[in-house]
Amino acid sequence: MYKSEKKNMSIAVHPGLRRILLTTPTQESLSTIIEYQLFEQPDPPLAEDILCLLPSWEQQALAGNEVLPTLIQHIYKHSFNIKNEKMIEANLLRIRILASTPGMISFPALEIQEHLVRFLQTSDSLADLPELEVVSFSEKEIQPLSSDLTRFRLTPHSRRYIQNLFHPERREAILSVLAYIVKNYPLLSTCRQAYALMLSLDNPDIWGNHPFCVRLIANRFWDSKLRKTKEA
C-alpha cells in the first residue's frame, strides 16, 4: 500500500509527464495513464494539454493509431471538465472516429485544413453517394418538411427542425460513413472532400443549416416519394 501511494506521488511531481505519455499514445503509455489515474489529477488542466495535442492526434488518427479511440473514451469517462468544452469534444469525436476506421489517407491533410473553403465547394454532393444511404430518416421525421422540400425552400422553422433531427447518434453515424470515405473511397478528390466535410461539421449547432445535411434529408425525402410512386 505504501509503495503504491509513493508511486502516485512521484508521478504527481512531474507536470510534463502526462503530456509526454499522451503525445504518441501506445498500449504501454495508456496502461501507465490508467494505472496512475493521471486524468483525475487537477493540475495541469487536461484541456490545455489536449488543445496542444489535437494537431498531432489528428495526423495519428488519419494514419490509423488504434490506441487513440480507447484513450479518448478513457478521457470522456474520467475527465468531467472536458465534457464542457464543445470545441475539444467535437475534435475528439472526429479523431476517435477516424482512428477507429481502418486504412490510411493518401493526401496531405494539412492542405485540406489550410484551404478548407476550396475543398468544400460542391462537397454537398457527397450526400448523393450510395454509402450515405445507410443513414436513414423515418417518414414521420421527414413529413413536417414535405411542403418546404417540395418547394425547394426551407423556412427558418424548418431549419430549426432539421437541426433537431441530427441528434448525437445520427451525427456520429454520418461522421463514421464520411471517415470510411476519407480512407477507402477510390477517387482521391472524393476522399479530400469527405475529410473537408468532417472538419466543417465540427460545430454541432450548424448541422441544420449545412448544405450537405440539408441535401441528405432532401435525398431521403425524394427517395421516399419515388418509392411510393413505384408502389402505387
Short mmCIF file of C-alpha atoms in Angstrom, two decimals:
data_model
loop_
_atom_site.label_atom_id
_atom_site.label_comp_id
_atom_site.label_asym_id
_atom_site.label_seq_id
_atom_site.Cartn_x
_atom_site.Cartn_y
_atom_site.Cartn_z
CA MET A 1 0.00 0.00 0.00
CA TYR A 2 2.82 2.35 0.93
CA LYS A 3 4.68 1.64 -2.31
CA SER A 4 1.56 2.35 -4.39
CA GLU A 5 0.99 5.71 -2.66
CA LYS A 6 4.61 6.63 -3.09
CA LYS A 7 4.46 5.79 -6.79
CA ASN A 8 1.43 8.02 -7.29
CA MET A 9 3.15 10.90 -5.52
CA SER A 10 6.28 10.57 -7.67
CA ILE A 11 4.17 10.88 -10.81
CA ALA A 12 2.34 13.93 -9.50
CA VAL A 13 5.54 15.97 -9.16
CA HIS A 14 6.24 15.73 -12.90
CA PRO A 15 3.64 18.00 -14.55
CA GLY A 16 5.00 17.31 -18.04
CA LEU A 17 4.80 13.53 -17.77
CA ARG A 18 1.14 13.33 -18.68
CA ARG A 19 1.68 15.22 -21.94
CA ILE A 20 4.67 13.03 -22.76
CA LEU A 21 2.53 9.93 -22.29
CA LEU A 22 -0.26 11.43 -24.38
CA THR A 23 1.87 12.68 -27.28
CA THR A 24 2.06 9.37 -29.15
CA PRO A 25 -0.39 7.01 -27.46
CA THR A 26 0.63 3.37 -27.24
CA GLN A 27 -0.76 0.46 -25.24
CA GLU A 28 2.12 0.92 -22.80
CA SER A 29 1.56 4.67 -22.28
CA LEU A 30 -2.21 4.11 -21.96
CA SER A 31 -1.63 1.46 -19.29
CA THR A 32 0.58 3.91 -17.38
CA ILE A 33 -2.06 6.65 -17.60
CA ILE A 34 -4.73 4.30 -16.28
CA GLU A 35 -2.50 2.86 -13.55
CA TYR A 36 -1.61 6.26 -12.14
CA GLN A 37 -5.06 7.81 -12.73
CA LEU A 38 -3.45 10.82 -14.40
CA PHE A 39 -6.75 12.21 -15.71
CA GLU A 40 -8.08 12.52 -12.19
CA GLN A 41 -5.38 14.98 -11.12
CA PRO A 42 -6.49 18.64 -11.32
CA ASP A 43 -3.14 20.10 -12.42
CA PRO A 44 -2.14 20.83 -15.02
CA PRO A 45 -5.60 21.27 -16.62
CA LEU A 46 -6.22 18.43 -19.07
CA ALA A 47 -7.93 20.74 -21.60
CA GLU A 48 -4.71 22.69 -22.09
CA ASP A 49 -2.74 19.53 -22.83
CA ILE A 50 -5.34 18.23 -25.28
CA LEU A 51 -5.53 21.53 -27.16
CA CYS A 52 -1.78 21.32 -27.78
CA LEU A 53 -2.01 17.69 -28.84
CA LEU A 54 -5.02 17.87 -31.17
CA PRO A 55 -3.00 18.52 -34.40
CA SER A 56 -0.70 15.58 -33.68
CA TRP A 57 -3.59 13.30 -32.74
CA GLU A 58 -5.38 14.26 -35.95
CA GLN A 59 -2.41 13.08 -38.02
CA GLN A 60 -2.12 9.89 -35.96
CA ALA A 61 -5.83 9.18 -36.38
CA LEU A 62 -5.54 9.61 -40.16
CA ALA A 63 -2.58 7.20 -40.07
CA GLY A 64 -4.58 4.64 -38.08
CA ASN A 65 -3.33 4.83 -34.46
CA GLU A 66 -5.51 2.09 -32.92
CA VAL A 67 -4.89 3.19 -29.32
CA LEU A 68 -6.40 6.67 -29.75
CA PRO A 69 -10.09 5.57 -29.62
CA THR A 70 -9.56 3.77 -26.31
CA LEU A 71 -7.61 6.72 -24.91
CA ILE A 72 -10.34 9.20 -25.91
CA GLN A 73 -13.05 7.03 -24.37
CA HIS A 74 -10.99 6.91 -21.18
CA ILE A 75 -10.72 10.71 -21.22
CA TYR A 76 -14.51 11.06 -21.53
CA LYS A 77 -15.04 8.65 -18.66
CA HIS A 78 -12.58 10.13 -16.18
CA SER A 79 -12.28 13.82 -17.05
CA PHE A 80 -15.57 15.61 -16.49
CA ASN A 81 -14.28 19.12 -17.33
CA ILE A 82 -13.68 18.05 -20.96
CA LYS A 83 -17.42 17.49 -21.39
CA ASN A 84 -17.98 21.25 -21.09
CA GLU A 85 -15.53 22.05 -23.89
CA LYS A 86 -17.60 21.84 -27.10
CA MET A 87 -14.73 22.51 -29.49
CA ILE A 88 -12.48 19.94 -27.87
CA GLU A 89 -15.32 17.42 -27.75
CA ALA A 90 -16.02 17.83 -31.47
CA ASN A 91 -12.37 17.38 -32.37
CA LEU A 92 -12.03 14.33 -30.14
CA LEU A 93 -15.13 12.78 -31.69
CA ARG A 94 -13.72 13.19 -35.21
CA ILE A 95 -10.31 11.90 -34.13
CA ARG A 96 -11.86 8.88 -32.40
CA ILE A 97 -13.93 8.01 -35.46
CA LEU A 98 -11.03 8.46 -37.88
CA ALA A 99 -8.70 6.39 -35.70
CA SER A 100 -11.35 3.65 -35.44
CA THR A 101 -11.72 3.46 -39.22
CA PRO A 102 -9.32 1.03 -40.94
CA GLY A 103 -7.00 2.43 -43.56
CA MET A 104 -4.72 5.41 -44.12
CA ILE A 105 -5.21 8.62 -46.06
CA SER A 106 -3.40 9.21 -49.36
CA PHE A 107 -3.46 13.02 -49.34
CA PRO A 108 -1.86 15.80 -47.25
CA ALA A 109 -4.37 16.61 -44.51
CA LEU A 110 -2.73 19.96 -43.78
CA GLU A 111 -3.58 21.16 -47.28
CA ILE A 112 -7.28 20.47 -46.65
CA GLN A 113 -7.17 22.21 -43.28
CA GLU A 114 -5.48 25.32 -44.70
CA HIS A 115 -7.76 25.61 -47.77
CA LEU A 116 -10.99 24.28 -46.30
CA VAL A 117 -13.33 26.58 -48.25
CA ARG A 118 -11.88 25.49 -51.57
CA PHE A 119 -12.28 21.80 -50.81
CA LEU A 120 -15.83 22.31 -49.55
CA GLN A 121 -17.00 23.56 -52.95
CA THR A 122 -19.70 21.16 -54.24
CA SER A 123 -18.98 18.85 -51.29
CA ASP A 124 -22.71 18.73 -50.51
CA SER A 125 -22.96 16.35 -53.50
CA LEU A 126 -21.36 13.67 -51.33
CA ALA A 127 -24.83 13.26 -49.83
CA ASP A 128 -25.71 11.53 -53.13
CA LEU A 129 -23.19 8.72 -52.60
CA PRO A 130 -24.70 5.27 -52.02
CA GLU A 131 -22.54 4.90 -48.89
CA LEU A 132 -24.69 7.56 -47.20
CA GLU A 133 -27.89 5.58 -47.80
CA VAL A 134 -27.25 3.73 -44.53
CA VAL A 135 -28.20 6.98 -42.75
CA SER A 136 -31.99 6.87 -42.70
CA PHE A 137 -34.79 9.19 -41.63
CA SER A 138 -38.24 7.86 -40.88
CA GLU A 139 -41.26 9.05 -42.84
CA LYS A 140 -42.61 10.52 -39.61
CA GLU A 141 -39.45 12.59 -39.19
CA ILE A 142 -39.45 13.95 -42.74
CA GLN A 143 -43.19 14.52 -43.11
CA PRO A 144 -43.21 18.00 -41.44
CA LEU A 145 -40.67 19.13 -44.06
CA SER A 146 -42.53 17.79 -47.11
CA SER A 147 -44.07 21.13 -48.14
CA ASP A 148 -40.79 23.04 -47.91
CA LEU A 149 -38.79 20.31 -49.63
CA THR A 150 -41.30 20.16 -52.47
CA ARG A 151 -40.96 23.93 -52.94
CA PHE A 152 -37.15 23.72 -52.58
CA ARG A 153 -37.28 26.44 -49.93
CA LEU A 154 -36.74 25.96 -46.22
CA THR A 155 -38.19 28.33 -43.65
CA PRO A 156 -36.23 29.23 -40.50
CA HIS A 157 -38.62 26.99 -38.56
CA SER A 158 -37.82 24.07 -40.87
CA ARG A 159 -34.10 24.61 -40.43
CA ARG A 160 -34.51 24.51 -36.65
CA TYR A 161 -36.49 21.31 -37.08
CA ILE A 162 -33.72 19.83 -39.24
CA GLN A 163 -31.19 20.74 -36.57
CA ASN A 164 -33.07 18.57 -34.08
CA LEU A 165 -33.04 15.63 -36.49
CA PHE A 166 -29.27 15.47 -36.23
CA HIS A 167 -29.06 14.10 -32.70
CA PRO A 168 -25.67 12.86 -31.38
CA GLU A 169 -26.16 9.24 -32.50
CA ARG A 170 -27.07 10.30 -36.05
CA ARG A 171 -24.18 12.76 -36.21
CA GLU A 172 -21.78 10.04 -35.18
CA ALA A 173 -23.20 7.65 -37.79
CA ILE A 174 -22.76 10.25 -40.54
CA LEU A 175 -19.22 11.08 -39.45
CA SER A 176 -18.40 7.36 -39.41
CA VAL A 177 -19.53 6.99 -43.03
CA LEU A 178 -17.53 10.07 -44.02
CA ALA A 179 -14.46 8.67 -42.26
CA TYR A 180 -14.80 5.46 -44.25
CA ILE A 181 -14.97 7.50 -47.47
CA VAL A 182 -11.93 9.55 -46.39
CA LYS A 183 -9.80 6.43 -46.06
CA ASN A 184 -11.27 3.99 -48.55
CA TYR A 185 -13.00 5.72 -51.46
CA PRO A 186 -11.30 5.04 -54.83
CA LEU A 187 -11.48 8.68 -56.01
CA LEU A 188 -8.92 10.91 -54.28
CA SER A 189 -10.98 14.07 -54.88
CA THR A 190 -13.90 12.50 -53.02
CA CYS A 191 -11.64 11.44 -50.15
CA ARG A 192 -10.45 15.03 -49.82
CA GLN A 193 -13.99 16.41 -49.89
CA ALA A 194 -15.15 13.91 -47.26
CA TYR A 195 -12.36 14.99 -44.93
CA ALA A 196 -13.18 18.65 -45.53
CA LEU A 197 -16.80 17.88 -44.68
CA MET A 198 -15.80 16.25 -41.41
CA LEU A 199 -13.83 19.35 -40.48
CA SER A 200 -16.70 21.66 -41.43
CA LEU A 201 -19.12 19.71 -39.23
CA ASP A 202 -17.09 20.34 -36.06
CA ASN A 203 -19.80 22.64 -34.64
CA PRO A 204 -22.95 20.57 -33.86
CA ASP A 205 -25.04 23.77 -33.83
CA ILE A 206 -24.66 24.35 -37.59
CA TRP A 207 -25.87 20.98 -38.87
CA GLY A 208 -29.39 22.32 -39.51
CA ASN A 209 -28.02 24.89 -41.99
CA HIS A 210 -25.20 22.86 -43.51
CA PRO A 211 -25.78 22.28 -47.27
CA PHE A 212 -24.62 18.67 -47.01
CA CYS A 213 -27.06 17.89 -44.18
CA VAL A 214 -29.98 19.57 -45.94
CA ARG A 215 -29.22 17.68 -49.16
CA LEU A 216 -29.02 14.41 -47.24
CA ILE A 217 -32.53 14.90 -45.88
CA ALA A 218 -33.86 16.07 -49.25
CA ASN A 219 -32.48 12.91 -50.86
CA ARG A 220 -34.29 10.73 -48.35
CA PHE A 221 -37.50 12.68 -48.97
CA TRP A 222 -37.34 12.20 -52.75
CA ASP A 223 -36.30 8.56 -52.32
CA SER A 224 -39.45 8.04 -50.29
CA LYS A 225 -41.60 9.84 -52.88
CA LEU A 226 -40.12 7.71 -55.69
CA ARG A 227 -40.67 4.50 -53.75
CA LYS A 228 -44.33 5.38 -53.14
CA THR A 229 -44.80 6.19 -56.82
CA LYS A 230 -43.45 2.78 -57.82
CA GLU A 231 -45.66 1.02 -55.26
CA ALA A 232 -48.82 2.83 -56.44
#
